[in-house]
């Protein structure tokens, strides 16, 4: 069992007759925030993706919402009060007054303090919480929030360009209704913040596919599988440089299939970090747009309530292309490879195509190496079938939505109705951790000891030569424009 077999990479297909209700969350303010000159993380890419998505006409197929930004109180369902207080108060102007806190909460180079930092974090959190709430209420089958997916943020610490862990907040909301939630992470970096938050519970299984070995954040080894009740409920797929479409598919699909069979989640959250694409400024994988999107299409094929989030992605034009293509797939549409005119059309030259091509880089993931990973993961998963503490019999059906669509749209525009609704209608017993009003309990989520299974090497997500390379790229781009 568990032998790696390279599958052919077939063209992606959709079923245009399948009707999914897709709720897409976008706040037009998000593109206005900036981490600072030259910083690789650019929230502008979310606005670029949005413009492309709209100009492909996808607004006709899905419901578009602007979520209410997450409140401090909502953020503290996972984060500590003092950390959130700090995020709310610190600005570039008063930074000097917080020299102790800067170290304590890890803000600085990777995670700079910039104007509107708190509002930016609140937008990403609001979209994921509201998306989860709408899934809980059965008001959509798929919720999309590309401003979310900020998987490195810790309970009391910023990390890897992430301040607020919108994913953990979204999953906490899903756990109000869902006995078991599966989190899948296809960012090139390990999904450490989400893994750590749920490391001791069997109600969330985390599964991260990432580059491992002298790479940020340094965690996510094959042998890190969770502790206590959470043992065997963290899955790590440590990969080497240069993985291509067929190889990624051939490891991703069997692992996800096996998890679906054994763990039987009732909801799934997919973090779609775009730094696993070929040509990413920080990444080192070799996925084309189709190799990345195949993961989205495959997870969608299980037909369980699904939340789709953004994440990393540092070559903006490729991230926006990919999230657009994937939004098409989620709406059962294969988009025209010719890009429509959009607000940022000039970014997509010289080809103006909806494509991200692989390079000829070496794939350092051998079939022997991948076989070893696969057989270890399969053998670990055999321990998960009977362990979930909430039995399948107790799974509540999602409440049916008897409201009309017009009313739904109106209330979704300006309320956090889902969350309130969920609070008033908790039907899953709060059997271990989750009671949003009981701060102490929910804090226990990530109170397991770091260190033994989670060495946290000090490492920067921005490699030392990044700024030099970025400057050289700029020169090259200017030269190309001139010629
Ligand atoms: Zn990343």
Short mmCIF file of C-alpha atoms and ligand atoms in Angstrom, two decimals, residues 151-152 187-189 271 275 311-314 461, ligand 1:
data_model
loop_
_atom_site.label_atom_id
_atom_site.label_comp_id
_atom_site.label_asym_id
_atom_site.label_seq_id
_atom_site.Cartn_x
_atom_site.Cartn_y
_atom_site.Cartn_z
CA UNK A 151 -2.15 30.85 7.94
CA UNK A 152 1.01 31.86 9.86
CA UNK A 187 0.51 27.38 -0.03
CA UNK A 188 4.24 26.71 -0.58
CA UNK A 189 4.77 27.41 3.15
CA UNK A 271 -6.20 27.67 1.65
CA UNK A 275 3.16 31.05 -3.93
CA UNK A 311 -2.94 33.11 1.20
CA UNK A 312 0.57 33.73 -0.04
CA UNK A 313 1.47 34.57 -3.62
CA UNK A 314 4.13 37.10 -4.56
CA UNK A 461 9.94 34.45 5.25
ZN1 LIG B 1 3.24 31.16 1.60
#
